[in-house]
Short mmCIF file of C-alpha atoms in Angstrom, two decimals:
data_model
loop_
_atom_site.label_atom_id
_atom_site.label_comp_id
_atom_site.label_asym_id
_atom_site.label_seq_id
_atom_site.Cartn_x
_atom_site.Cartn_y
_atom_site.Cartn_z
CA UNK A 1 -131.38 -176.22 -0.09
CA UNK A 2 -128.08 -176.54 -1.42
CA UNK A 3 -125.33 -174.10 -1.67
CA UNK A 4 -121.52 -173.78 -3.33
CA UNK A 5 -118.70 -173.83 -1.25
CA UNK A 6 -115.10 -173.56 -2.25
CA UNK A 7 -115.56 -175.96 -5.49
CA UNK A 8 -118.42 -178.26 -3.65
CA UNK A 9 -122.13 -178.06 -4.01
CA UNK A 10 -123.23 -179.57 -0.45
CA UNK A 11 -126.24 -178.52 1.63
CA UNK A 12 -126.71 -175.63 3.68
CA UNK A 13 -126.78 -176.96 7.00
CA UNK A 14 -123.35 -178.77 6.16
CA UNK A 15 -121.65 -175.56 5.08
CA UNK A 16 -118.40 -174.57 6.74
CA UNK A 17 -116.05 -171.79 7.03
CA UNK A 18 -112.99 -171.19 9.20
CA UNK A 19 -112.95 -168.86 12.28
CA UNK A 20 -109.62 -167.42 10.86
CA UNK A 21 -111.54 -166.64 8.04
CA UNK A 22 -111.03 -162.64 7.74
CA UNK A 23 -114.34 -162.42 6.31
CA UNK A 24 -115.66 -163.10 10.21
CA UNK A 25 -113.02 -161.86 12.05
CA UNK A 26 -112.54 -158.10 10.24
CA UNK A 27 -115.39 -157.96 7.36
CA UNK A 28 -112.88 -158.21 4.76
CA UNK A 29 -115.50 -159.78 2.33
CA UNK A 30 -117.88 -158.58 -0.31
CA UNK A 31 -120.87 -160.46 -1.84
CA UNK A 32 -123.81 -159.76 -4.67
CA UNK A 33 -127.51 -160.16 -4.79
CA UNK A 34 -129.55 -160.70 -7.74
CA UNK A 35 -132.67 -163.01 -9.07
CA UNK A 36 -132.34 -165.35 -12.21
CA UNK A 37 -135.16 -165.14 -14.47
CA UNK A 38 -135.95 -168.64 -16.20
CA UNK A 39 -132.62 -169.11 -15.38
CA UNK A 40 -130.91 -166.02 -16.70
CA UNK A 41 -128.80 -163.85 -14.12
CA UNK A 42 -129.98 -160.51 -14.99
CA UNK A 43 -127.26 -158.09 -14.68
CA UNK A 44 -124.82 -161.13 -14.00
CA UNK A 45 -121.98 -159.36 -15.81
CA UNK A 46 -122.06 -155.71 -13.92
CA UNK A 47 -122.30 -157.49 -10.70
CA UNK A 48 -119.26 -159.49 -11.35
CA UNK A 49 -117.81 -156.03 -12.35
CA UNK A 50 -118.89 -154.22 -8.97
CA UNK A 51 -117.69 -157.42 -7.32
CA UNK A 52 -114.39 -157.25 -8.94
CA UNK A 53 -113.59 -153.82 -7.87
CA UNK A 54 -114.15 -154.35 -4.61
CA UNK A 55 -112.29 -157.29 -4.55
CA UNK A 56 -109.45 -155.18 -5.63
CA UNK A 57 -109.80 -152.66 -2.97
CA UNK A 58 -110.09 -155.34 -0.24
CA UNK A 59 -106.54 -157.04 -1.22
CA UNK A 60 -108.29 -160.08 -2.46
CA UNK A 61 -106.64 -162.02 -5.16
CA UNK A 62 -109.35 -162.89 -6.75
CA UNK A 63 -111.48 -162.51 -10.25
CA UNK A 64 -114.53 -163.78 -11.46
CA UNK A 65 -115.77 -164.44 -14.79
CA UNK A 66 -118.99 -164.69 -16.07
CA UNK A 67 -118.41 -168.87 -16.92
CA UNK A 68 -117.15 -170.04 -14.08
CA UNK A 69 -120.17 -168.38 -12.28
CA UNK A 70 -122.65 -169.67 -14.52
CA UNK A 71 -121.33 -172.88 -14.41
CA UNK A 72 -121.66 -173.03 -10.62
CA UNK A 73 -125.21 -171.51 -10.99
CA UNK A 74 -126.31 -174.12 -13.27
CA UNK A 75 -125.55 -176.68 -11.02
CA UNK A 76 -127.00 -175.12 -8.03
CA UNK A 77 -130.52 -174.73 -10.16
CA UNK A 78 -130.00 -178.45 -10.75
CA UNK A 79 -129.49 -179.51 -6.88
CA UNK A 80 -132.15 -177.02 -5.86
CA UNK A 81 -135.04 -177.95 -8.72
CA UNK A 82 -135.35 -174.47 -9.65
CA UNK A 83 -135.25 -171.54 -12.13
CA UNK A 84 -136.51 -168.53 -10.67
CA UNK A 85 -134.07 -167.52 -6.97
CA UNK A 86 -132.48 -165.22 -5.14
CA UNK A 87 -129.23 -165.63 -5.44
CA UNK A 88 -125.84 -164.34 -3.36
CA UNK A 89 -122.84 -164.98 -4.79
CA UNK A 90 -120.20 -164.15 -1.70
CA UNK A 91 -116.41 -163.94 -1.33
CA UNK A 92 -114.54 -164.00 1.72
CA UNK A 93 -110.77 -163.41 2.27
CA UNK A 94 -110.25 -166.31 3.66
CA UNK A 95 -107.79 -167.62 6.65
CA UNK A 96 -105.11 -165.70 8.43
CA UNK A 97 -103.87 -165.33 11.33
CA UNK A 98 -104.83 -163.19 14.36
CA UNK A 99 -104.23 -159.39 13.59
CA UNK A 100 -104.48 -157.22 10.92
CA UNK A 101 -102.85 -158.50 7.44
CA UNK A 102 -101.35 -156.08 4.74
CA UNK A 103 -100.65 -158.74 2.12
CA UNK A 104 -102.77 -159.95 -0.35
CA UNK A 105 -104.96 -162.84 0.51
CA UNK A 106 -104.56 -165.20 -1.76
CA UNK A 107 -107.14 -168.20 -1.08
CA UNK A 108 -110.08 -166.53 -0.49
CA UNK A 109 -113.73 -168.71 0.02
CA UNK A 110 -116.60 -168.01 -2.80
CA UNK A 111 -120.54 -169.16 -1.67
CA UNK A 112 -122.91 -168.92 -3.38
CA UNK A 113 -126.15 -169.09 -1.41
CA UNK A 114 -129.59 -169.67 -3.24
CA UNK A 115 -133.10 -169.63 -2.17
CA UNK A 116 -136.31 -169.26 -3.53
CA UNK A 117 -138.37 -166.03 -4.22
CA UNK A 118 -140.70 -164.71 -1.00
CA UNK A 119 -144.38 -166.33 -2.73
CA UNK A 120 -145.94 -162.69 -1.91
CA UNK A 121 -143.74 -159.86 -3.06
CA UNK A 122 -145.03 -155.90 -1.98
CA UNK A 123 -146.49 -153.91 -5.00
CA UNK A 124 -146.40 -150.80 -3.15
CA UNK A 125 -144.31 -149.65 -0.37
CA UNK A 126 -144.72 -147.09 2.42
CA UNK A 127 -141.92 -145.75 3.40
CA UNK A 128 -140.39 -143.87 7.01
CA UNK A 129 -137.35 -141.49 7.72
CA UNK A 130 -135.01 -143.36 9.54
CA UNK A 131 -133.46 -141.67 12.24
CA UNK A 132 -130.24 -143.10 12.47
CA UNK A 133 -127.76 -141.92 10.04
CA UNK A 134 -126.13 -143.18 6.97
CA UNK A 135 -122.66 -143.80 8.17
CA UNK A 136 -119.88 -142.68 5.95
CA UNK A 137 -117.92 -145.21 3.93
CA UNK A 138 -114.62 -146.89 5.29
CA UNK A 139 -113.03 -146.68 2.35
CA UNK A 140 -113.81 -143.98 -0.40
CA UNK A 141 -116.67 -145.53 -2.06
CA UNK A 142 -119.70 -147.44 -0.07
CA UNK A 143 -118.72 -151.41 -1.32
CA UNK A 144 -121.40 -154.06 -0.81
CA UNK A 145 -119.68 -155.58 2.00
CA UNK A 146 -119.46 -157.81 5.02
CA UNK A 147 -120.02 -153.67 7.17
CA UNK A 148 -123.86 -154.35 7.87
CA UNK A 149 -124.51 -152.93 11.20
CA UNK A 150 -125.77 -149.88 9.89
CA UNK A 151 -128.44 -151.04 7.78
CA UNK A 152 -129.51 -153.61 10.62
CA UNK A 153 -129.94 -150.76 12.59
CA UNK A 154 -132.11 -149.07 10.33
CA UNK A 155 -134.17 -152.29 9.69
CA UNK A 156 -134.80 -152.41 13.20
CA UNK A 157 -136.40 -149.23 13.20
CA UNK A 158 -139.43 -150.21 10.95
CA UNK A 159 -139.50 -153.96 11.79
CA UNK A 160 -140.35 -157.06 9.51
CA UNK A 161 -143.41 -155.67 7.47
CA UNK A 162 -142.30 -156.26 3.55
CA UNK A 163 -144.29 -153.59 2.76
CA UNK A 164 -141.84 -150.78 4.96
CA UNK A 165 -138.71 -149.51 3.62
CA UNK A 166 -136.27 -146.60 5.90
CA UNK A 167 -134.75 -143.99 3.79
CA UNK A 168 -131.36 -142.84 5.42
CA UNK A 169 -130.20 -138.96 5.24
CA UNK A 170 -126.25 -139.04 5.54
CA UNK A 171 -124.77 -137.16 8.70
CA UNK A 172 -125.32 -133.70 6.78
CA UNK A 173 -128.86 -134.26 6.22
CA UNK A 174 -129.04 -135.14 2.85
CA UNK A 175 -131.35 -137.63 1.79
CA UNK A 176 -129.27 -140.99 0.83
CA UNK A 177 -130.62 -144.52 -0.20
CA UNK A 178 -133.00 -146.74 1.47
CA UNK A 179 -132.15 -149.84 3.87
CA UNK A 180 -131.66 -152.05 0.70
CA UNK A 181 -132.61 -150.01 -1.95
CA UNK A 182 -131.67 -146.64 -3.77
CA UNK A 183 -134.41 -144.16 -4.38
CA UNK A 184 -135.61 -141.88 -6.83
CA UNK A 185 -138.36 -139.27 -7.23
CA UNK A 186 -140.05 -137.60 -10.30
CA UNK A 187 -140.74 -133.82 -10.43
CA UNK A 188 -142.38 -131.56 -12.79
CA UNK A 189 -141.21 -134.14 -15.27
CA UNK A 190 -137.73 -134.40 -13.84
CA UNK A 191 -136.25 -137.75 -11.86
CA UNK A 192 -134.25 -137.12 -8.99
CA UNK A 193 -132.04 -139.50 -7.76
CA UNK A 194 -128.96 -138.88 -4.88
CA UNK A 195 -125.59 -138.71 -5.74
CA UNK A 196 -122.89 -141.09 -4.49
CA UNK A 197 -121.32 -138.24 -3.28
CA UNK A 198 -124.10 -138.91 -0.24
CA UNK A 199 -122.69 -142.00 0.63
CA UNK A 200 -125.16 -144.16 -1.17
CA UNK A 201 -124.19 -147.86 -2.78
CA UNK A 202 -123.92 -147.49 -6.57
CA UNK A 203 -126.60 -150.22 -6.55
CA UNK A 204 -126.31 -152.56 -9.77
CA UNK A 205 -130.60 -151.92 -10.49
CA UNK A 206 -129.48 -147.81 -9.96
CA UNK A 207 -126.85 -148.26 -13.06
CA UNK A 208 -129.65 -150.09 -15.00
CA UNK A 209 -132.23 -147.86 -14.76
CA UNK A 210 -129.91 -144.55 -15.25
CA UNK A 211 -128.59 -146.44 -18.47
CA UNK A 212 -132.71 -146.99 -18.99
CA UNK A 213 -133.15 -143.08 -18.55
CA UNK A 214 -130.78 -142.93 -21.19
CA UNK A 215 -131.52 -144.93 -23.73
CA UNK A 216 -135.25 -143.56 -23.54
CA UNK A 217 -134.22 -140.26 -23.34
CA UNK A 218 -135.78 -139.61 -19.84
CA UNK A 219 -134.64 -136.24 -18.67
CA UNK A 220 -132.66 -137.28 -14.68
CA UNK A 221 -130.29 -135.44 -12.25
CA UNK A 222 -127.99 -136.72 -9.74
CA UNK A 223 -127.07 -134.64 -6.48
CA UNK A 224 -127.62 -133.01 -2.83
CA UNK A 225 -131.14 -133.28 -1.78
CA UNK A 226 -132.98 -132.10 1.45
CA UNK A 227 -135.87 -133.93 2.76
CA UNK A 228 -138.22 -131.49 1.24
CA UNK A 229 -137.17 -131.89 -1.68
CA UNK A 230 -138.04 -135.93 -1.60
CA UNK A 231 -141.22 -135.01 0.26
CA UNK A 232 -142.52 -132.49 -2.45
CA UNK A 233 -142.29 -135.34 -5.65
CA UNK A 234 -144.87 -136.42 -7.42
CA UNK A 235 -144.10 -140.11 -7.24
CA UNK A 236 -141.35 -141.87 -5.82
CA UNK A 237 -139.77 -145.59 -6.70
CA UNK A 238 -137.63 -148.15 -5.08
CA UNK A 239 -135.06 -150.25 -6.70
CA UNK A 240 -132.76 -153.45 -5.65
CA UNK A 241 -131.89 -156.38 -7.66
CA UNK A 242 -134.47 -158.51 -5.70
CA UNK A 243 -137.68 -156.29 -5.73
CA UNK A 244 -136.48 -154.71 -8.81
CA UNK A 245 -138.62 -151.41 -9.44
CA UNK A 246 -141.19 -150.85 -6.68
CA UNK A 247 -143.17 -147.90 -6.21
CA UNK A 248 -143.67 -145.76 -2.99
CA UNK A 249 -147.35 -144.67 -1.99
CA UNK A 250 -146.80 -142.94 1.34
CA UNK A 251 -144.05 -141.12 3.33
CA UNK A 252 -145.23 -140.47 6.45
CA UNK A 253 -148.26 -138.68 6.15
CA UNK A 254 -147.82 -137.93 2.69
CA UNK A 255 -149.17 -139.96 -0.67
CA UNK A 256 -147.11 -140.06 -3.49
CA UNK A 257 -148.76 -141.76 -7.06
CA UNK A 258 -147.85 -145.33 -6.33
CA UNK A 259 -147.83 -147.76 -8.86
CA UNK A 260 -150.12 -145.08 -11.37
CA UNK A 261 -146.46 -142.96 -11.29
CA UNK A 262 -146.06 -142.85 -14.77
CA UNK A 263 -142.45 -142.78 -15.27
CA UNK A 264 -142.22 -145.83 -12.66
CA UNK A 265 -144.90 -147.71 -15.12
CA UNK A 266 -142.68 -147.19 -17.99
CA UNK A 267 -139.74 -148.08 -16.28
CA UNK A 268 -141.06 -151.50 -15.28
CA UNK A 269 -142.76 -152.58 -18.20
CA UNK A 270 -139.06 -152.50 -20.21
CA UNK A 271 -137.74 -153.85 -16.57
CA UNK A 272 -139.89 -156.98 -17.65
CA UNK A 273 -138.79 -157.14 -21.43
CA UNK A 274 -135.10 -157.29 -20.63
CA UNK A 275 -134.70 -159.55 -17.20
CA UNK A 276 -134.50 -162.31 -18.85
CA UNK A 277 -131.89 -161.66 -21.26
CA UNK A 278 -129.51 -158.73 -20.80
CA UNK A 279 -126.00 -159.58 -18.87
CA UNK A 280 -125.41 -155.72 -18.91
CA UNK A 281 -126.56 -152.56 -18.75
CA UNK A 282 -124.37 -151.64 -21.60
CA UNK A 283 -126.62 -153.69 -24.04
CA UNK A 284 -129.29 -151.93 -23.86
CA UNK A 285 -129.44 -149.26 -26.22
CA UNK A 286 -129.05 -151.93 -28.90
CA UNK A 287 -131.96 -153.70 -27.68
CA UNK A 288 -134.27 -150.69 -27.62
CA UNK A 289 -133.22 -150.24 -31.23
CA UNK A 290 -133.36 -153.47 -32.02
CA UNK A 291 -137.27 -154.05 -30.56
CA UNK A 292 -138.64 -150.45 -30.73
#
């Protein structure tokens, strides 16, 4: 496989990055998942917008616009013979010297890794109650960063099966987001989904499908939940730019509806209509009025 370093397109085992990079040596880095459809980014613009931000908030003199991007993905579908990936587009603060820096960092290093698809993707998952703890964020908002102990720790919990996910409750017991995924339930009509508040990643698949609940009018409520309160649904759903929308059919001991979850059937069949095309959530009300 090849990947994007710094400008060059050059193959992964040849890949290089300094250890004075601060993206090694203090985390100061953030990065973005998400699939290409045909070729198509989904999403490509609100990642580059969460990317952005936390760009800002690291000191990193950087921007990134939806051209230059597409113009490195193009060639990296080229190199690799492919259309359909998983794709993580990564910046790193680049070299400085030993210590902590307060300036700006002004050449950071952008990768972009790419890989095919797993050939066997879970329809279902079953998920566990993790029992270590969502940490709190470092800064005031959870970024998608280089921080990643946390949610190794969790993975190591339930192993390697691609059908497990770990929910995390934060440190006050309130249910949070899964290892790489946010979560949602639907009751009495009603989705439930946390609140950042919790300490949960505003994931770029979470914005969609809120936006989604919108535009179809699909009543939803953000907040503090207790276990029981997840536990007592009447179906439950996954989502992460990968995996997209993925039902739950078991917590524990109990069954939840799976992939018959009406709402999450809903939600996936317009999933599937707009991959390929939409750069943003924001389009999407114009779409629905535009097709429906």
């Amino acid at each position: 496989m090849y990947v994007y370093v710094n400008g060059e397109i050059v193959r992964k085992e040849e890949a290089r990055i300094s250890p004075f990079d601060h993206g090694f040596m203090y985390g100061l880095g953030a990065f973005e998942t998400f699939r290409t459809y045909n070729g198509h980014p989904f999403l490509l613009d609100d990642h580059l917008e969460r990317l952005n931000d936390s760009l800002v908030d690291m000191n990193i003199d950087l921007v990134l616009h939806r051209d230059e991007v597409m113009a490195v993905l193009r060639q990296l579908l080229q190199a690799n013979e492919l259309k359909d990936v998983y794709v993580r587009l990564n910046v790193s603060a680049g070299v400085g010297d030993i210590g902590l820096q307060t300036d700006s960092y002004t050449a950071p290093v952008v990768i972009v890794y790419m890989k095919p698809l797993p050939s066997v993707a879970s329809s279902e998952k079953v998920c566990a109650i993790l029992k270590t703890k969502r940490n709190s964020p470092e800064g005031k908002k959870r970024l998608k960063s280089h921080h990643y102990l946390n949610n190794v720790l969790g993975k190591r919990e339930i192993g390697n099966d691609p059908r497990m996910e770990g929910i995390f409750l934060n440190e006050q017991g309130f249910v949070t987001e899964g290892i790489v995924s946010n979560i949602f339930w639907v009751k009495n009509g009603i989705v439930y989904t946390p609140s950042l508040e919790t300490g949960a990643l505003n994931g770029i698949t979470r914005q969609f499908v809120l936006a989604l609940f919108t535009a179809l009018q699909i009543c939803y409520e953000e907040g503090l939940y207790r276990l029981h309160e997840l536990e007592t649904a009447d179906e439950v759903f996954l989502t992460n730019s990968i995996q997209e929308i993925v039902p739950v059919v078991r917590i524990h001991d109990r069954c939840y509806l799976g992939k018959e979850g009406p709402v999450t059937k809903r939600l996936k069949k317009y999933y599937e209509r707009f991959a390929a095309h939409l750069w943003t959530r924001h389009e999407l009300i114009e779409r629905i009025d535009q097709q429906w």
